[in-house]
Amino acid sequence: MQLIQRLPAPQTAPLAATSPAWHRVWLRAEHFFSRQDARAHCWLWLRDECGIVRAWRMDAAALGRDDRIRELLQQFRATPNATYLGDPVLGRIWPLPNAPVVPMTRWAISWGQPVQGDIRAFADSLDQGILETLGALELAGTFLGSVANFNRLARLSPSTSRHRQQALRRFPPLLIPVLLDLPERPDMFGTELEEHAGHRHAPSPALLEAMDHGRDLIGALAQHYAVDRALIRSPLMAEPWPDGAVAPETLQLLQALPAHTRPRDLRCLPPRLALLAAAPIKSASRAARARLAPCFADGWDRVWRRLETEFSPLEARLRDCRDFLQAVLQQAEMPPPLAWFDVPMLGHVWAVRRGLKSLLAASRRWHAQALTPVSATLDGIADSVPALFGAWENAEGKAIELTTAEALREEGECMHHCVGGYWEQCLYSATRIVHLELLDGRAATAQFEFDGLDEANTLLLVQLRGRHNGDCDADMYAFAEDAVEMLNADTRRDARCAALADAAQQSARRRPDGPRHVRRLDARSRAEARMVLDFAMAQPTWQRRGGASYSGSVAGFVHAEGPRLLGVLRVGAELQLVREPHNPYDPLAVRIDWQGHKLGYVPRAANAPIAAALDQGLALAARIDAIDPNPHWREIRVDIGPAG
């Protein structure tokens, strides 16, 4: 039995049964997938008389039905936005705008098989210039060679198409998001969210005019993106970017830098943007990015090279700054107008006033301080929490739950990081710290926290650190994920409920005296903190008197639509806050949405003032403050405050 309905010889000959200028290729599921659920389908690629490509998925019984192609094409032309159509003979048909413009079979299909010849003949019938342009712009991690992208250029007149291809090759990161779609991956089933493959920026008439008629394209791009011409002419804008397009927040940061300080090597830019994202520094708004520009007055590359030399490994050291800044908030005397400051805001002000080097050096000094006991007035604070599992092991290693303040302190000293100061979180928030050790002796410390709005009271892995706060490898992350499954097993549900109940009881009788062990700020750090706060007090826009606010992670993010939207979420994106007074788990619940998609909730511990403000009709603004670049965390941070 043939696996494909072969085209009449020669392969590129027109189909008399359809149209004298059509070319098509039918494919069975076996050419793409080994999964059983795909076997019920077949696929059709068609190039019509105008050079436009269509790709469809349909029931396997439709294979080879050339007699229905004309009517099928007419139906989709009449309803171009249909997600699927029903045909009395072929059944349901799904259009595939994000499928590869030329079908790509599995590696197991030999090059000499007839199906490959049919595919090559189909490819030869397409506009080769467009295929080459899309291929030249595509890097690992991007997908541009889709049916929709090919058609966006094929529908134009030859002259206009040629001009736009030239513009795309000249300024790829700026024009790809204007002229092309950026789906996350090829879609062979018609099930991907269409809105996530759409244009990120609508092209202005002036920009199209400049491209199509050879006018001042640099000036048009500068006006479209609200940046200077020097940035448009930068070498960074002359080659494809790993993500296909330059993110708006990155472009705004580059614009804020003086032209002579901007990076010139694209290979070094993404890693250092990841470093900046790892720092606990608020940088979502255009104004915040502009304020950070003086930190790189000596040159973007030069500043990062110095920091990498002095504070290696730099990403871990930047993350360590979060605990130091939290200590500043707790130990420094905060002026009342700055009482709303959180860690990212304090980090932002510190970087603006003192620079990144000062922040990193102060953090390093603080982490070198010994944990010191607080006064004996804290007698009565519990020394232990209920165990969820105690000790556990599998074929990969063993896990030991740290359920006492002394065990936590010893872990911090042994692993040379600051987990010894986390007892307050364990006691009052039911945080659990676990020592992980693989069979070969590699060790790490894992931090688990409760989801917040989850009937099953599941735990999430929120932090995993090796010795000296070092990063962990894939083996350790895999073992940590095994521990997550163990912790969230149904058999431990009662233990999780007991842990939350104990934390609630401890919080109810919590004394306001503070933690039992702390790291004190040294005299130099206190003086620098005073300068930073005095600087903040001199800026009226940083003084806030009243109003609900929150800055932090999103509860339930990994269980909602968040993880599958990570590829399209952007720092600074506006979010919507939705009250759920009838939520069965929390009457103060505040849902966080992005463009109609649920991302999660404001954490239970912080939602009361937000809910009260929304119930009173007060206007609040919410936006994405940071997106963690580490794929193991899969989280975002949001900023919520009074609108305006």
XYZ file of C-alpha atoms in Angstrom:
644
model
C 0.000 0.000 0.000
C 1.333 3.449 -0.862
C 1.903 5.807 2.051
C 1.207 8.871 -0.113
C -0.837 9.690 -3.165
C 1.877 10.424 -5.739
C 1.681 13.384 -8.098
C 1.512 12.456 -11.800
C 4.881 12.484 -13.584
C 6.527 14.882 -13.833
C 6.121 15.706 -10.099
C 5.561 19.416 -10.671
C 2.890 18.934 -13.353
C -0.442 20.709 -12.709
C -3.414 18.734 -11.408
C -6.110 18.542 -14.084
C -8.682 17.536 -11.494
C -8.171 20.730 -9.562
C -6.598 23.745 -11.267
C -3.919 24.187 -13.929
C -1.664 26.132 -11.511
C -2.083 24.183 -8.283
C 0.478 21.913 -6.669
C -0.232 19.710 -3.710
C 1.168 16.909 -1.586
C -0.768 14.516 0.647
C 0.934 12.996 3.695
C 0.020 10.309 6.180
C 0.607 10.586 9.934
C 3.440 8.040 9.725
C 5.589 10.583 7.918
C 5.493 12.953 10.903
C 4.675 11.101 14.109
C 5.071 7.777 15.832
C 2.290 8.517 18.337
C -0.871 6.483 17.993
C -3.255 9.416 18.425
C -1.896 11.031 15.235
C -2.708 8.005 13.068
C -6.326 9.125 12.690
C -5.254 12.146 10.615
C -3.684 13.023 7.310
C -2.222 16.303 6.030
C -2.478 18.273 2.802
C -0.197 21.058 1.523
C -1.514 23.069 -1.411
C -0.032 25.933 -3.437
C -2.821 27.737 -5.245
C -2.774 29.634 -8.537
C -1.642 32.847 -6.762
C 1.378 31.200 -5.150
C -0.281 31.119 -1.710
C 0.324 28.023 0.418
C -2.325 26.266 2.491
C -1.723 23.468 4.989
C -4.582 21.453 6.499
C -5.060 18.583 8.911
C -8.042 16.308 8.347
C -9.328 12.828 9.064
C -7.247 10.002 7.629
C -10.151 8.898 5.415
C -9.792 12.134 3.409
C -6.365 11.137 2.071
C -6.107 11.679 -1.686
C -9.542 13.289 -2.208
C -8.407 15.765 -4.879
C -12.001 16.139 -6.022
C -12.831 18.096 -2.823
C -9.880 20.503 -2.916
C -11.580 23.210 -4.997
C -14.622 23.401 -2.705
C -12.416 23.208 0.384
C -10.310 26.128 -0.813
C -13.413 28.194 -1.568
C -14.757 27.590 1.934
C -11.570 28.769 3.624
C -11.315 31.791 1.347
C -14.850 32.744 2.368
C -14.070 32.297 6.089
C -10.347 33.142 6.450
C -10.442 33.291 10.255
C -12.108 29.917 10.802
C -10.303 27.644 13.273
C -11.769 24.625 11.513
C -14.455 23.789 8.961
C -16.755 20.844 8.485
C -17.032 19.101 5.129
C -19.772 16.516 4.368
C -17.203 14.190 2.801
C -13.880 15.017 4.456
C -15.184 15.682 7.965
C -13.477 18.373 10.063
C -10.521 20.260 8.544
C -8.092 22.368 10.554
C -6.028 25.109 8.846
C -2.378 25.179 9.927
C -0.996 28.724 9.506
C 1.918 27.906 11.804
C 2.896 24.663 10.105
C 6.186 24.598 8.127
C 5.632 26.045 4.654
C 7.242 22.885 3.266
C 6.342 19.656 5.100
C 9.263 18.222 7.051
C 9.147 14.481 7.663
C 10.671 12.507 10.496
C 14.334 11.591 10.336
C 13.362 7.923 9.834
C 11.995 8.696 6.327
C 14.848 8.072 3.868
C 15.810 10.824 1.430
C 15.152 8.568 -1.550
C 11.610 7.617 -0.546
C 8.900 8.745 -2.994
C 7.420 11.028 -0.357
C 10.657 13.034 -0.292
C 10.526 13.499 -4.054
C 6.969 14.813 -3.827
C 7.991 17.236 -1.091
C 10.978 18.475 -3.126
C 8.711 19.015 -6.132
C 6.291 20.977 -3.962
C 9.137 23.085 -2.559
C 10.440 23.804 -6.072
C 7.054 25.301 -6.980
C 7.375 27.967 -4.256
C 9.071 31.370 -4.384
C 12.681 30.468 -3.624
C 13.668 34.002 -2.638
C 11.100 34.071 0.157
C 12.163 30.634 1.395
C 15.803 31.741 1.494
C 14.959 34.982 3.294
C 13.002 33.205 6.031
C 15.736 30.602 6.396
C 18.510 33.194 6.640
C 16.718 34.993 9.497
C 16.013 31.922 11.602
C 18.254 31.013 14.530
C 18.020 28.235 17.072
C 15.036 28.923 19.296
C 13.000 30.727 16.640
C 10.606 29.486 13.971
C 9.943 31.762 11.016
C 9.410 29.362 8.107
C 5.678 29.003 8.659
C 2.861 28.950 6.113
C 1.615 32.311 7.436
C 5.016 34.007 7.159
C 5.582 32.739 3.632
C 2.152 34.009 2.597
C 2.725 37.429 4.168
C 5.466 37.986 1.605
C 4.004 35.926 -1.251
C 0.740 37.937 -1.299
C 2.609 41.149 -2.126
C 3.548 42.379 -5.560
C 7.008 41.116 -6.662
C 8.523 44.576 -6.181
C 7.031 45.127 -2.720
C 7.939 41.610 -1.609
C 11.520 42.119 -2.729
C 11.817 45.438 -0.862
C 10.454 43.948 2.356
C 12.787 40.974 2.129
C 15.708 43.366 1.734
C 14.529 45.349 4.757
C 14.137 42.180 6.826
C 17.697 41.123 6.021
C 19.023 44.607 6.868
C 17.241 45.103 10.225
C 16.025 41.632 11.286
C 15.331 42.146 15.018
C 13.376 45.338 14.321
C 11.335 44.232 11.312
C 10.645 40.573 12.092
C 8.099 41.531 14.787
C 6.540 44.041 12.374
C 6.287 41.914 9.236
C 6.271 38.313 10.462
C 4.716 36.063 13.075
C 6.803 34.450 15.782
C 5.062 31.254 16.873
C 6.804 29.350 19.621
C 7.060 26.194 17.496
C 5.640 24.607 14.337
C 1.994 23.677 14.825
C 0.852 20.535 13.008
C -2.525 20.185 14.734
C -4.074 23.667 14.633
C -4.297 23.845 18.415
C -1.765 26.573 19.281
C -3.125 29.893 20.575
C -3.414 32.132 17.525
C -2.957 35.365 19.408
C 0.508 34.316 20.563
C 1.721 34.008 16.976
C 0.439 37.399 15.889
C 2.296 40.648 15.236
C 3.893 42.223 18.275
C 3.931 45.681 16.670
C 1.513 47.031 14.100
C 3.514 48.674 11.283
C 2.897 52.381 10.848
C 2.039 53.741 7.366
C 5.287 55.732 7.399
C 7.320 52.587 8.063
C 5.613 50.655 5.267
C 6.101 53.594 2.920
C 9.817 53.742 3.715
C 10.263 49.997 3.137
C 8.199 49.706 -0.012
C 9.531 52.793 -1.802
C 13.148 52.988 -0.670
C 12.689 56.049 1.542
C 14.487 56.855 4.821
C 14.067 53.450 6.508
C 16.454 54.269 9.378
C 14.461 57.380 10.231
C 11.152 55.522 9.957
C 12.382 52.792 12.303
C 13.706 55.364 14.769
C 10.308 57.059 14.808
C 8.411 53.744 15.029
C 10.394 52.512 18.053
C 10.965 55.970 19.607
C 14.760 55.557 19.655
C 17.622 57.466 18.080
C 19.072 56.773 14.630
C 22.419 55.713 16.119
C 20.761 52.755 17.826
C 19.046 51.722 14.569
C 22.438 51.813 12.806
C 24.058 49.788 15.598
C 25.627 46.432 14.647
C 23.182 44.840 17.102
C 20.315 45.631 14.735
C 22.017 44.188 11.646
C 21.829 40.475 12.537
C 19.101 38.090 13.715
C 18.522 37.805 17.450
C 18.172 34.469 19.251
C 14.528 35.232 20.119
C 13.787 36.504 16.618
C 13.091 40.058 17.748
C 14.502 42.570 20.184
C 12.210 42.876 23.201
C 10.758 46.384 23.727
C 12.235 46.612 27.224
C 15.686 45.715 25.863
C 15.387 48.351 23.163
C 14.391 50.950 25.760
C 17.356 50.013 27.940
C 19.760 50.313 24.995
C 18.208 53.654 24.109
C 18.765 54.912 27.653
C 22.491 54.179 27.359
C 24.663 56.868 25.714
C 25.648 55.737 22.215
C 29.351 55.276 23.089
C 28.529 52.978 26.042
C 26.192 50.584 24.205
C 27.214 46.968 23.583
C 28.393 46.137 20.081
C 28.622 42.343 20.194
C 25.277 40.549 20.104
C 26.812 37.339 21.470
C 27.503 39.023 24.806
C 24.213 40.886 25.159
C 21.639 38.146 26.034
C 23.764 36.624 28.855
C 24.198 40.033 30.439
C 20.530 40.873 30.065
C 19.925 37.631 31.977
C 22.320 38.884 34.664
C 20.378 42.130 34.947
C 17.134 40.157 35.192
C 18.637 38.045 37.990
C 19.400 41.148 40.038
C 16.680 42.183 42.531
C 16.263 45.528 40.777
C 13.017 47.041 39.576
C 13.402 47.777 35.862
C 9.969 47.355 34.273
C 9.152 50.916 33.251
C 10.882 53.112 30.693
C 11.687 55.612 33.452
C 13.271 52.892 35.612
C 15.483 51.756 32.746
C 16.504 55.342 32.029
C 17.537 55.794 35.673
C 19.736 52.670 35.471
C 21.702 53.989 32.480
C 24.339 55.845 34.584
C 25.321 52.477 36.122
C 26.943 51.732 32.765
C 28.591 55.105 32.135
C 31.959 53.366 31.721
C 30.519 51.169 28.980
C 28.042 48.293 29.124
C 30.590 45.592 28.302
C 33.345 47.057 30.471
C 31.125 47.307 33.564
C 29.905 43.719 33.247
C 33.421 42.383 32.671
C 34.630 44.073 35.860
C 31.720 42.694 37.869
C 32.217 39.205 36.442
C 35.884 39.310 37.469
C 35.291 40.585 40.997
C 32.062 38.780 41.932
C 32.207 35.387 40.247
C 29.844 33.592 39.732
C 28.047 36.846 39.061
C 24.492 35.570 38.570
C 24.533 33.798 41.940
C 26.036 36.862 43.631
C 23.326 39.084 42.136
C 20.630 36.750 43.417
C 22.276 36.822 46.847
C 21.617 40.564 46.977
C 17.936 39.841 47.596
C 18.606 38.538 51.124
C 20.929 41.456 51.862
C 18.340 44.009 50.750
C 15.711 42.272 52.849
C 18.017 42.686 55.843
C 18.337 46.400 55.048
C 14.567 46.768 55.010
C 14.356 45.050 58.389
C 17.310 46.703 60.135
C 17.529 50.186 58.632
C 15.299 52.980 59.832
C 12.869 53.422 56.938
C 11.293 56.894 56.578
C 7.462 56.619 56.612
C 7.060 57.818 52.975
C 9.316 54.918 51.925
C 7.541 52.281 54.009
C 6.137 50.798 50.791
C 9.638 49.934 49.520
C 10.175 46.270 48.751
C 13.379 44.445 47.805
C 13.299 45.239 44.036
C 12.560 48.918 44.661
C 15.345 49.241 47.243
C 17.711 47.407 44.888
C 16.792 49.806 42.094
C 17.459 52.882 44.220
C 20.721 51.411 45.525
C 21.953 50.711 41.985
C 20.963 54.185 40.803
C 22.612 55.970 43.745
C 25.615 53.751 44.507
C 26.033 51.443 41.508
C 25.954 47.683 41.064
C 29.465 47.217 42.444
C 28.510 48.866 45.734
C 25.409 46.676 46.042
C 27.359 43.491 45.365
C 30.153 44.443 47.761
C 27.700 45.295 50.552
C 25.891 41.995 49.979
C 29.179 40.093 50.150
C 30.099 41.782 53.441
C 26.695 40.997 54.899
C 26.843 37.338 53.881
C 30.248 37.098 55.579
C 28.727 38.167 58.907
C 28.043 35.400 61.422
C 24.513 34.678 62.536
C 24.106 36.319 65.929
C 21.417 35.467 68.474
C 18.850 38.110 69.292
C 18.007 39.041 72.875
C 16.442 36.502 75.220
C 13.090 38.308 75.043
C 12.251 35.879 72.277
C 11.848 32.917 74.620
C 8.705 31.095 73.626
C 9.330 31.018 69.872
C 9.064 27.420 68.724
C 12.288 25.575 67.957
C 10.723 23.013 65.609
C 8.004 22.538 63.020
C 6.021 19.394 62.160
C 7.839 17.122 59.722
C 6.283 16.425 56.337
C 8.453 13.379 55.672
C 11.582 13.540 57.822
C 13.977 11.613 55.606
C 13.470 10.034 52.176
C 15.642 8.431 49.541
C 15.401 6.848 46.122
C 17.816 5.491 43.545
C 19.252 8.985 42.924
C 19.994 10.155 46.445
C 18.534 11.122 49.795
C 16.579 14.071 51.192
C 16.604 15.240 54.818
C 13.968 17.696 56.029
C 15.322 20.413 58.347
C 12.621 20.861 60.978
C 14.506 22.680 63.763
C 16.113 26.102 64.022
C 19.415 24.490 64.971
C 19.366 22.162 61.924
C 18.701 25.167 59.708
C 21.607 27.082 61.230
C 23.934 24.101 60.761
C 22.850 23.746 57.132
C 23.713 27.383 56.514
C 27.168 26.974 58.053
C 27.865 23.677 56.276
C 26.681 24.872 52.848
C 28.048 28.429 53.297
C 24.867 30.293 52.430
C 22.186 32.262 54.275
C 19.500 29.594 54.747
C 20.223 29.672 58.476
C 18.239 32.901 58.642
C 15.072 31.370 57.140
C 13.599 30.040 60.381
C 10.940 32.752 60.501
C 9.626 31.630 57.105
C 9.573 28.000 58.214
C 7.737 28.831 61.409
C 5.153 31.302 60.146
C 4.740 30.459 56.437
C 5.208 26.660 56.559
C 8.253 26.983 54.279
C 10.242 23.769 54.244
C 14.018 23.588 53.809
C 15.417 20.239 52.670
C 19.004 19.022 52.386
C 19.472 17.045 49.159
C 22.417 14.769 48.533
C 23.094 12.648 45.458
C 24.796 9.262 45.631
C 28.115 10.749 44.465
C 28.141 13.228 47.366
C 26.963 16.373 45.549
C 24.737 18.365 47.920
C 22.239 21.199 47.674
C 19.658 23.008 49.761
C 16.077 23.175 48.478
C 13.374 25.602 49.570
C 9.735 24.545 49.186
C 6.724 26.789 49.715
C 2.989 26.196 49.645
C 1.158 27.269 46.512
C -1.272 29.498 48.399
C -4.542 28.928 46.504
C -4.741 25.215 46.035
C -7.215 22.837 47.626
C -4.603 20.068 47.735
C -2.083 22.355 49.526
C 0.705 21.474 47.102
C 4.295 22.577 47.576
C 6.457 24.277 44.958
C 10.230 24.284 44.552
C 11.180 27.963 44.775
C 14.941 27.813 45.297
C 17.762 25.296 44.858
C 21.326 26.200 45.807
C 24.606 24.348 46.073
C 27.525 25.164 48.351
C 28.427 28.867 48.490
C 25.089 29.591 46.748
C 26.372 27.923 43.595
C 24.074 26.833 40.766
C 22.992 23.205 40.555
C 23.222 20.893 37.573
C 20.454 19.006 35.780
C 20.903 15.891 37.943
C 20.226 17.844 41.118
C 17.196 19.584 39.602
C 15.822 16.211 38.508
C 16.230 14.854 42.041
C 14.578 17.992 43.459
C 11.607 17.439 41.145
C 11.368 13.869 42.439
C 11.236 15.340 45.933
C 8.406 17.668 44.846
C 6.366 14.679 43.683
C 7.074 12.895 46.949
C 6.009 15.921 49.017
C 2.785 16.372 47.043
C 1.729 12.731 47.118
C -1.829 12.102 48.328
C -0.458 10.055 51.214
C 1.146 13.208 52.635
C -1.878 15.439 52.267
C -2.717 15.251 55.989
C 0.880 16.154 56.848
C 0.720 19.201 54.562
C -2.536 20.334 56.157
C -1.010 19.889 59.620
C 2.007 21.995 58.618
C -0.217 24.838 57.431
C -2.357 24.639 60.556
C 0.734 24.790 62.774
C 2.033 27.831 60.858
C -1.307 29.567 61.345
C -1.183 28.898 65.088
C 2.379 30.159 65.337
C 1.455 33.310 63.395
C -1.517 33.958 65.670
C 0.739 34.135 68.742
C 3.673 35.647 66.903
C 5.546 38.260 68.873
C 6.764 41.379 67.043
C 10.307 41.047 68.367
C 11.793 39.645 65.149
C 13.852 36.594 64.279
C 15.968 34.630 66.740
C 19.163 34.717 64.643
C 20.117 37.549 62.301
C 23.058 38.816 60.296
C 23.761 42.367 61.348
C 24.575 45.096 58.844
C 28.145 46.311 59.205
C 28.810 50.003 59.819
C 29.778 50.695 56.205
C 26.592 49.115 54.858
C 24.487 51.093 57.321
C 26.123 54.325 56.145
C 25.558 53.407 52.494
C 21.945 52.457 53.210
C 21.442 55.857 54.849
C 22.766 57.611 51.726
C 20.489 55.502 49.509
C 17.391 56.269 51.595
C 18.233 59.980 51.791
C 18.548 59.976 48.003
C 15.161 58.266 47.674
C 13.555 60.817 50.002
C 14.766 63.585 47.690
C 12.750 62.084 44.802
C 9.041 62.987 45.180
C 7.937 60.261 42.763
C 9.364 57.586 45.092
C 7.399 58.751 48.116
C 4.091 56.986 48.555
C 1.686 57.765 51.353
C -0.876 54.996 51.614
C -2.434 52.801 48.972
C -2.412 49.065 48.429
C 0.720 47.651 46.822
C 2.463 44.344 46.253
C 5.644 43.238 44.521
C 6.493 39.577 44.269
C 5.660 36.238 42.725
C 2.279 34.977 41.485
C 0.642 32.238 43.533
C -0.424 29.234 41.466
C 1.489 30.392 38.390
C 2.686 26.911 37.432
C -0.833 25.485 37.756
C -2.586 28.147 35.662
C -1.815 29.231 32.101
C 1.470 30.884 33.083
C 4.072 28.297 32.014
C 2.783 27.996 28.454
C 2.685 31.791 28.088
C 6.269 32.406 29.227
C 7.447 32.709 25.641
C 5.182 35.698 24.951
C 5.007 37.473 28.321
C 7.187 40.573 28.507
C 8.501 42.705 31.353
C 6.310 45.771 31.693
C 3.202 44.099 30.235
C -0.012 45.359 31.823
C -2.007 42.878 33.888
C -5.602 42.812 35.041
C -6.722 42.291 38.645
C -9.998 40.412 39.130
C -11.687 40.041 42.524
C -13.113 36.619 43.352
C -15.163 37.213 46.527
C -16.866 33.833 46.109
C -13.646 31.871 45.740
C -14.201 28.690 47.832
C -10.645 28.738 49.192
C -10.215 32.423 49.994
C -12.913 35.163 49.959
C -10.138 37.768 49.563
C -8.779 36.136 46.413
C -7.466 38.475 43.689
C -6.864 36.802 40.326
C -4.121 38.078 38.009
C -4.886 37.930 34.272
C -3.000 38.794 31.092
C -5.111 39.479 28.001
C -7.878 37.211 29.277
C -5.551 34.395 30.369
C -5.269 33.431 34.021
C -1.732 33.685 35.406
C -2.539 32.982 39.053
C -3.339 34.963 42.184
C -1.951 37.557 44.559
C -0.493 35.397 47.376
C -2.840 34.888 50.307
C -0.459 36.630 52.699
C -0.556 39.858 50.658
C -4.039 39.989 49.135
C -6.060 41.662 51.932
C -5.133 45.327 51.146
C -5.359 44.666 47.392
C -8.821 43.119 47.772
C -9.992 45.963 50.013
C -8.831 48.570 47.519
C -10.595 46.823 44.636
C -13.788 46.432 46.682
C -13.717 50.182 47.366
C -13.410 50.906 43.659
C -9.871 52.273 43.886
C -7.821 52.131 40.691
C -4.815 49.821 40.867
C -2.208 49.200 38.190
C -0.462 45.865 37.754
C 2.371 44.911 35.441
C 5.041 42.266 35.026
C 8.138 43.371 36.911
C 10.482 40.468 36.081
C 10.561 37.138 34.288
C 12.960 34.621 35.776
C 15.298 33.455 32.986
C 16.027 30.201 34.808
C 13.765 27.551 33.195
C 13.665 25.565 36.427
C 11.779 28.304 38.317
C 9.191 29.061 35.605
C 7.858 32.148 37.335
C 7.280 35.855 36.962
C 7.244 38.721 39.440
C 4.539 41.370 39.367
C 4.249 44.907 40.667
C 0.888 46.209 41.923
C 0.255 49.728 43.149
C -2.063 52.734 42.868
C -2.771 53.687 39.258
C -0.953 56.740 38.035
